[in-house]
Coordinates of C-alpha atoms and ligand atoms in Angstrom, one line a residue:
X369 CA 76.2 92.5 93.0
X370 CA 78.6 94.6 95.0
X371 CA 81.8 92.6 95.7
X372 CA 83.1 92.4 99.3
X373 CA 86.8 93.0 99.6
X374 CA 88.9 92.4 102.8
X375 CA 92.1 94.4 103.2
X376 CA 94.2 92.7 105.9
X377 CA 96.6 95.2 107.4
X378 CA 95.6 98.9 107.4
X379 CA 99.0 100.6 107.2
X380 CA 100.8 102.7 104.6
X381 CA 99.8 100.3 101.9
X382 CA 96.5 98.8 103.1
X383 CA 94.6 101.9 104.1
X384 CA 95.1 103.8 100.8
X385 CA 94.1 100.7 99.0
X386 CA 91.0 100.2 101.1
X387 CA 90.0 103.8 100.5
X388 CA 90.5 103.5 96.7
X389 CA 88.7 100.2 96.6
X390 CA 85.7 101.7 98.4
X391 CA 85.8 104.7 96.0
X392 CA 85.8 102.2 93.1
X393 CA 82.5 100.7 94.3
X394 CA 83.6 97.7 96.4
X395 CA 82.3 97.1 99.9
X396 CA 85.5 97.0 101.9
X397 CA 86.2 95.4 105.2
X398 CA 89.5 96.7 106.7
X399 CA 90.9 94.0 109.0
X400 CA 93.7 94.9 111.4
X401 CA 95.0 93.2 114.5
X402 CA 96.0 96.6 116.0
X403 CA 92.8 97.6 117.8
X404 CA 94.0 101.1 118.5
X405 CA 94.2 101.7 114.7
X406 CA 90.7 100.2 114.2
X407 CA 89.3 102.5 116.9
X408 CA 90.9 105.6 115.2
X409 CA 89.5 104.6 111.9
X410 CA 86.0 104.0 113.3
X411 CA 86.2 107.5 114.7
X412 CA 87.1 108.8 111.3
X413 CA 90.7 109.6 112.2
X414 CA 93.3 108.8 109.7
X415 CA 96.9 108.1 110.8
X416 CA 98.2 107.8 107.2
X417 CA 99.1 111.2 105.6
X418 CA 98.0 110.1 102.1
X419 CA 94.5 109.3 103.4
X420 CA 92.7 112.6 104.3
X421 CA 90.2 112.3 107.1
X422 CA 87.5 113.5 104.7
X423 CA 88.0 110.5 102.4
X424 CA 87.8 108.2 105.4
X425 CA 84.6 109.6 106.8
X426 CA 83.0 109.7 103.3
X427 CA 83.7 105.9 102.9
X428 CA 82.5 105.2 106.5
X429 CA 79.3 107.3 106.1
X430 CA 78.5 105.7 102.7
X431 CA 78.8 102.3 104.4
X432 CA 81.6 101.4 101.9
X433 CA 84.3 100.9 104.5
X434 CA 84.1 99.0 107.7
X435 CA 87.2 98.7 109.9
X436 CA 87.4 95.7 112.2
X437 CA 89.7 94.0 114.6
X438 CA 87.6 90.9 114.6
X439 CA 88.7 88.0 112.3
X440 CA 85.0 87.0 111.7
X441 CA 84.5 90.3 109.9
X442 CA 86.4 88.7 107.0
X443 CA 83.6 86.2 106.5
X444 CA 82.1 86.3 103.0
X445 CA 84.9 88.0 101.1
X446 CA 85.1 87.8 97.3
X447 CA 88.6 89.3 97.2
X448 CA 91.1 89.5 100.1
X449 CA 94.4 91.5 99.9
X450 CA 97.2 90.9 102.3
X451 CA 99.1 94.1 103.1
X452 CA 100.8 93.2 106.4
X453 CA 104.4 94.0 107.4
X454 CA 107.3 91.9 106.2
X455 CA 110.2 93.0 108.4
X456 CA 113.5 91.5 109.1
X457 CA 114.1 89.7 112.4
X458 CA 117.8 89.3 113.3
X459 CA 118.6 90.1 109.6
X460 CA 116.3 87.4 108.3
X461 CA 112.9 87.6 106.5
X462 CA 110.0 87.5 109.0
X463 CA 106.9 86.1 107.4
X464 CA 105.0 85.6 110.6
X465 CA 102.5 88.5 109.9
X466 CA 101.9 87.1 106.4
X467 CA 101.3 83.7 107.8
X468 CA 98.9 84.9 110.5
X469 CA 96.9 86.9 107.9
X470 CA 96.9 84.0 105.5
X471 CA 95.7 81.6 108.2
X472 CA 93.0 84.0 109.2
X473 CA 91.8 84.5 105.7
X474 CA 91.9 80.7 105.0
X475 CA 89.2 80.2 107.6
X476 CA 86.8 82.3 105.6
X477 CA 88.0 81.3 102.1
X478 CA 85.1 80.2 99.9
X479 CA 85.1 78.6 96.4
X480 CA 85.4 81.3 93.7
X481 CA 87.1 83.8 96.0
X482 CA 90.5 85.5 95.3
X483 CA 93.4 86.1 97.6
X484 CA 96.1 88.7 96.5
X485 CA 99.4 89.2 98.3
X486 CA 100.7 92.8 98.2
X487 CA 103.3 92.6 101.0
X488 CA 106.9 92.7 99.7
X489 CA 108.7 89.4 100.0
X490 CA 111.2 87.2 98.2
X491 CA 110.3 85.4 95.0
X492 CA 108.5 82.2 95.8
X493 CA 106.6 83.5 98.8
X494 CA 103.1 83.4 97.3
X495 CA 103.4 79.9 95.8
X496 CA 105.6 78.2 98.4
X497 CA 104.3 79.8 101.6
X498 CA 101.0 81.5 101.2
X499 CA 99.4 78.9 98.9
X500 CA 99.9 76.0 101.4
X501 CA 98.8 78.1 104.4
X502 CA 95.6 79.0 102.5
X503 CA 95.0 75.4 101.3
X504 CA 95.6 73.9 104.8
X505 CA 93.2 76.3 106.5
X506 CA 90.4 76.1 104.0
X507 CA 90.5 72.6 102.6
X508 CA 90.3 74.1 99.2
X509 CA 92.7 73.8 96.2
X510 CA 94.4 76.9 94.9
X511 CA 93.9 77.5 91.3
X512 CA 90.9 75.2 91.2
X513 CA 88.7 76.2 94.0
X514 CA 90.1 79.7 94.6
X515 CA 92.3 82.2 92.9
X516 CA 95.7 83.4 94.1
X517 CA 98.0 86.1 92.9
X518 CA 100.6 88.6 93.8
X519 CA 100.7 92.3 93.0
X520 CA 103.4 94.5 94.5
X521 CA 102.6 97.9 96.0
X522 CA 104.4 100.8 94.5
X523 CA 103.1 103.4 96.8
X524 CA 105.3 106.5 97.3
X525 CA 104.2 108.3 100.4
X526 CA 103.8 112.0 99.7
X527 CA 103.9 111.7 95.9
X528 CA 100.8 113.4 94.5
X529 CA 101.6 112.7 90.8
X530 CA 102.3 109.0 91.0
X531 CA 99.5 107.6 93.1
X532 CA 98.0 104.2 93.6
X533 CA 95.6 105.0 90.8
X534 CA 98.1 106.5 88.2
X535 CA 101.0 104.2 88.8
X536 CA 100.9 101.1 86.6
X537 CA 100.2 98.0 88.7
X538 CA 102.1 94.8 88.2
X539 CA 99.8 91.8 88.5
X540 CA 100.2 88.1 88.5
X541 CA 98.3 84.9 89.2
X542 CA 99.2 81.3 89.9
X543 CA 97.4 80.3 86.7
X544 CA 95.4 82.1 83.9
X545 CA 92.1 82.1 85.9
X546 CA 93.8 83.6 88.9
X547 CA 95.5 86.3 86.8
X548 CA 92.2 87.2 85.3
X549 CA 90.6 87.5 88.7
X550 CA 93.4 89.6 90.0
X551 CA 93.2 91.9 86.9
X552 CA 89.4 92.2 87.3
X553 CA 89.8 93.3 90.9
X554 CA 92.4 96.1 90.1
X555 CA 90.6 97.1 86.9
X556 CA 88.3 99.8 88.5
X557 CA 91.1 100.8 91.0
X558 CA 94.1 101.6 88.9
X559 CA 94.5 103.2 85.4
X560 CA 96.6 100.3 84.1
X561 CA 97.9 96.9 85.0
X562 CA 101.0 95.1 83.7
X563 CA 100.6 91.3 83.7
X564 CA 103.6 89.0 84.3
X565 CA 103.6 85.2 83.9
X566 CA 103.7 84.2 87.6
X567 CA 103.9 85.6 91.1
X568 CA 107.6 85.0 91.2
X569 CA 108.3 87.6 88.5
X570 CA 106.0 90.1 90.2
X571 CA 107.7 89.4 93.5
X572 CA 111.1 89.9 91.9
X573 CA 110.0 93.0 90.0
X574 CA 109.3 94.8 93.3
X575 CA 112.6 93.8 94.8
X576 CA 114.5 94.8 91.7
X577 CA 112.9 98.3 91.9
X578 CA 114.0 98.8 95.5
X579 CA 117.4 97.2 95.0
X580 CA 118.0 99.5 92.1
X581 CA 117.4 102.5 94.3
X582 CA 119.4 101.1 97.2
X583 CA 122.4 100.3 95.1
X584 CA 122.4 103.7 93.3
X585 CA 122.0 105.6 96.5
X586 CA 125.0 103.6 97.9
X587 CA 127.0 104.5 94.8
X588 CA 126.5 108.3 95.2
X589 CA 127.0 108.0 99.0
X590 CA 130.3 106.3 98.5
X591 CA 131.2 108.9 95.8
X592 CA 130.2 111.7 98.3
X593 CA 132.7 110.4 100.9
X594 CA 135.5 110.0 98.3
X595 CA 134.8 113.3 96.7
X596 CA 134.9 115.1 100.0
X597 CA 138.4 113.7 100.7
X598 CA 139.5 114.7 97.2
X599 CA 138.1 118.2 97.6
X600 CA 135.6 117.8 94.8
X601 CA 132.0 118.9 94.9
X602 CA 130.1 115.7 94.2
X603 CA 126.7 117.5 94.0
X604 CA 127.9 119.6 91.1
X605 CA 129.4 116.6 89.4
X606 CA 126.1 114.7 89.7
X607 CA 124.2 117.8 88.3
X608 CA 126.7 117.9 85.4
X609 CA 126.3 114.1 84.7
X610 CA 122.5 114.6 84.8
X611 CA 122.6 116.8 81.7
X612 CA 123.3 113.7 79.7
X613 CA 119.9 113.1 78.1
X614 CA 120.2 109.3 77.9
X615 CA 121.7 106.5 79.9
X616 CA 121.9 108.3 83.2
X617 CA 119.5 108.7 86.2
X618 CA 120.5 111.0 89.0
X619 CA 120.5 109.9 92.7
X620 CA 121.7 112.2 95.5
X621 CA 123.8 111.4 98.6
X622 CA 122.2 111.6 102.0
X623 CA 122.6 110.7 105.7
X624 CA 121.5 107.1 105.1
X625 CA 118.4 105.2 103.9
X626 CA 115.3 104.6 106.0
X627 CA 111.7 103.5 105.8
X628 CA 110.4 100.0 105.4
X629 CA 111.6 99.4 101.9
X630 CA 115.3 100.2 101.1
X631 CA 116.9 99.0 104.3
X632 CA 114.8 95.8 104.3
X633 CA 113.5 94.5 100.9
X634 CA 116.9 93.9 99.1
X635 CA 117.9 91.7 102.1
X636 CA 114.8 89.5 101.4
X637 CA 116.3 88.7 98.0
X638 CA 119.8 88.2 99.2
X639 CA 118.5 85.8 101.9
X640 CA 116.7 83.9 99.2
X641 CA 119.7 83.8 96.9
X642 CA 121.9 82.5 99.7
X643 CA 119.3 79.9 100.7
X644 CA 118.6 78.6 97.2
X645 CA 122.0 79.0 95.6
X646 CA 124.4 79.1 98.4
X647 CA 125.9 82.3 97.1
X648 CA 125.8 85.9 98.2
X649 CA 124.1 88.7 96.4
X650 CA 127.1 91.0 96.5
X651 CA 125.6 94.2 95.2
X652 CA 123.0 94.2 98.0
X653 CA 125.6 93.4 100.7
X654 CA 127.8 96.2 99.5
X655 CA 124.9 98.7 99.3
X656 CA 123.8 97.7 102.8
X657 CA 127.3 98.2 104.1
X658 CA 127.7 101.7 102.5
X659 CA 124.2 103.0 103.3
X660 CA 124.2 101.8 106.9
X661 CA 127.5 103.4 107.4
X662 CA 126.3 106.9 106.4
X663 CA 125.0 107.9 109.9
X664 CA 128.5 107.2 111.3
X665 CA 129.9 109.3 108.4
X666 CA 127.6 112.2 109.3
X667 CA 128.7 112.0 112.9
X668 CA 132.4 112.0 111.8
X669 CA 131.8 115.1 109.6
X670 CA 130.2 116.8 112.6
X671 CA 133.2 115.9 114.8
X672 CA 135.5 117.4 112.1
X673 CA 133.3 120.5 112.0
X674 CA 133.6 120.9 115.7
X675 CA 137.3 120.3 115.6
X676 CA 137.7 123.1 113.1
X677 CA 135.9 125.4 115.5
X678 CA 138.2 124.2 118.3
X679 CA 135.3 122.8 120.3
X680 CA 134.6 119.3 121.7
X681 CA 131.3 117.6 120.7
X682 CA 130.8 116.8 124.3
X683 CA 128.7 119.6 125.9
X684 CA 127.9 121.2 122.6
X685 CA 124.4 121.8 121.4
X686 CA 123.4 120.2 118.1
X687 CA 120.0 120.8 116.4
X688 CA 118.8 118.1 114.0
X689 CA 116.4 119.3 111.3
X690 CA 114.3 116.4 110.3
X691 CA 113.6 113.0 111.8
X692 CA 111.6 111.5 109.0
X693 CA 113.5 109.3 106.6
X694 CA 111.7 111.0 103.7
X695 CA 111.0 114.5 102.5
X696 CA 107.6 115.9 103.4
X697 CA 106.4 112.7 105.3
X698 CA 106.1 112.0 109.0
X699 CA 107.5 108.5 108.7
X700 CA 110.5 108.0 110.9
X701 CA 110.7 104.2 110.6
X702 CA 114.4 103.1 110.3
X703 CA 115.3 106.7 109.8
X704 CA 119.0 107.5 109.9
X705 CA 118.2 110.4 112.2
X706 CA 117.6 108.0 115.0
X707 CA 121.1 106.5 114.7
X708 CA 122.8 109.9 114.2
X709 CA 121.1 111.2 117.4
X710 CA 122.3 108.1 119.3
X711 CA 125.8 108.6 118.1
X712 CA 125.8 112.3 119.1
X713 CA 124.3 111.5 122.5
X714 CA 127.0 108.9 123.0
X715 CA 129.6 111.6 122.3
X716 CA 128.1 113.8 125.0
X717 CA 126.3 116.3 122.8
X718 CA 123.1 118.0 123.8
X719 CA 120.9 116.9 121.0
X720 CA 117.7 118.7 120.0
X721 CA 115.5 117.8 117.1
X722 CA 112.8 119.5 115.0
X723 CA 110.3 117.7 112.8
X724 CA 106.8 119.0 112.9
X725 CA 105.7 116.1 110.6
X726 CA 106.8 113.3 112.9
X727 CA 104.2 113.4 115.6
X728 CA 105.1 110.1 117.3
X729 CA 107.2 110.8 120.4
X730 CA 108.6 107.4 120.9
X731 CA 110.7 107.3 117.7
X732 CA 113.8 108.8 119.1
X733 CA 115.8 108.5 122.3
X734 CA 114.0 110.4 125.1
X735 CA 117.2 112.3 125.8
X736 CA 116.7 114.2 122.6
X737 CA 114.7 117.4 123.2
X738 CA 111.9 117.8 120.6
X739 CA 111.8 121.5 119.6
X740 CA 110.5 123.8 116.9
X741 CA 113.0 125.1 114.4
X742 CA 112.5 128.7 115.5
X743 CA 115.2 131.4 114.7
X744 CA 116.2 131.4 118.4
X745 CA 116.6 127.6 118.4
X746 CA 118.7 127.7 115.2
X747 CA 120.8 130.6 116.5
X748 CA 121.4 128.8 119.9
X749 CA 122.8 125.6 118.4
X750 CA 126.5 125.1 118.0
X751 CA 125.8 123.2 114.8
X752 CA 122.6 122.7 112.9
X753 CA 122.3 119.5 110.8
X754 CA 119.8 119.3 108.1
X755 CA 118.8 115.6 107.7
X756 CA 115.4 115.7 105.9
X757 CA 114.7 118.2 103.2
X758 CA 111.1 119.0 104.2
X759 CA 109.9 122.0 102.2
X760 CA 109.7 124.2 105.2
X761 CA 113.3 123.4 106.2
X762 CA 114.5 124.2 102.7
X763 CA 113.1 127.7 103.2
X764 CA 114.1 128.1 106.8
X765 CA 116.1 131.2 107.8
X766 CA 119.5 129.8 108.8
X767 CA 121.4 133.1 108.4
X768 CA 121.9 133.3 112.2
X769 CA 123.1 129.7 112.6
X770 CA 126.7 129.4 113.7
X771 CA 127.3 126.4 111.4
X772 CA 125.2 124.2 109.3
X773 CA 125.9 120.7 108.0
X774 CA 123.4 120.2 105.1
X775 CA 123.1 116.5 104.2
X776 CA 120.7 117.2 101.4
X777 CA 122.1 120.3 99.6
X778 CA 119.0 122.5 100.0
X779 CA 120.5 125.3 102.0
X780 CA 123.1 127.9 101.1
X781 CA 125.2 130.6 102.8
X782 CA 128.7 131.2 104.1
X783 CA 127.8 129.2 107.3
X784 CA 126.7 126.1 105.3
X785 CA 128.7 123.0 104.7
X786 CA 127.3 120.3 102.4
X787 CA 127.7 116.6 103.0
Ligands
NAD929 N1 105.2 101.7 103.2 C1 105.5 101.7 101.9 O1 105.8 102.7 101.4 C2 105.5 100.4 101.2 C3 105.6 100.4 99.8 C4 105.5 99.3 99.1 C5 105.4 98.0 99.7 N2 105.3 98.0 101.1 C6 105.2 96.7 101.7 O2 103.8 96.5 102.1 C7 103.7 95.7 103.3 C8 103.0 96.5 104.3 O3 103.7 97.7 104.6 P1 103.1 98.9 105.4 O4 104.2 100.0 105.3 O5 101.7 99.2 104.9 O6 103.1 98.4 106.9 P2 102.4 99.1 108.2 O7 103.2 98.6 109.3 O8 102.2 100.5 107.9 O9 101.0 98.4 108.2 C9 100.8 97.1 108.4 C10 99.5 96.8 109.2 O10 99.2 95.4 109.2 C11 98.7 95.1 110.5 N3 98.8 93.7 110.8 C12 99.9 93.0 111.2 N4 99.6 91.7 111.3 C13 98.3 91.5 110.9 C14 97.4 90.4 110.7 N5 97.8 89.2 110.9 N6 96.2 90.7 110.2 C15 95.8 91.9 109.9 N7 96.5 93.0 110.1 C16 97.8 92.8 110.5 C17 99.5 96.0 111.5 O11 98.8 96.2 112.7 C18 99.6 97.3 110.6 O12 98.5 98.2 110.9 C19 105.1 95.4 103.6 O13 105.4 94.1 103.1 C20 105.9 96.4 103.0 O14 107.2 96.0 102.7 C21 105.3 99.1 101.8

């Protein structure tokens, strides 16, 4: 019999998973509290780049996918996956969305069903938080009456090689039966699963992955600032170090980190460490400090560049290329471009920004004019700042730009200065 799967939270993680599960033969109910998203999906419109509208309409037409904003649509599920946001509120983990989704699912939990958490959170969340929420709302016992597990999402928006299907999926359960049920669910969805002994290890694995990136990006960002002062080309040095065939992995400097992973997930772990052990997780704190300082550093470099040209920032025209935090995506969440624009506006600059992939208008201060990166626009700016290395910016004609600050080292020319 076809199994019914509920995916609770249809965002960057949930919608691709729902599509893939439908493709793999499950009957999928997509449950989201955001009714505007549900409406779009019902109309066959995808708001996630990695989900083409064609894939969505195919799943809808085949009756394999049903989006809904009604909690009762979750009734009768065999497997439910929680893919709701886990942001920080005042610097602290905010599990209110996970709690709301868990409590909704608990109402429809039946004996034999499986609940899987995919939202990123600190180790212990599934067993210490989600488990009691599910038990309290259902009157059932986890591990005996229903299965419970955790499987972190490793989705890399815009990456066509390593997709949900091809990337190994770490899986866990609160006991052997739960692990088996979790593995059975992902079996037809992904090429391979990697089992760990409990949800805590799976939760920590996800945070290790993101902390690793966060810390290494902070390392090269600090090196970039130091090397600039020393008159050394850090990019060339990183290239040279990358020729070592073992024991080195290159990371590149940039204007700061964004998205919903790097600026947030490591802090979930440091909060947990502080709470449980009363000590700080120093690497994360240092990395947060360095990476969150990068937009200020970019603004300082711009000020220096204006200084060299004998001009004040105030009254000058600055064109930002890229608002997304990540190459070739339209995701501007927590993007350093937002802070850089704010700093420049505060200095009295006329800020203009081009990013055809970021369609949302509310992401940036309304005082920033949204423009296209036309040759005229580029030529009219006192300084052009490349913040996101979208492919079309890397090939943009900047020969008529007066000055360019390239924060990603994709442009070249006598008028280009690299971060
Ligand atoms: N975006 C990524 O690349 C990525 C990668 C790996 C892990 N994650 C993690 O996955 C989780 C989800 O992230 P995302 O980027 O998909 O978030 P998102 O904001 O894109 O989507 C989350 C969706 O959940 C919905 N939602 C909120 N509360 C709900 C509830 N109670 N019931 C049902 N739906 C609800 C929201 O309306 C939204 O549509 C987070 O924990 C995140 O850290 C994200």
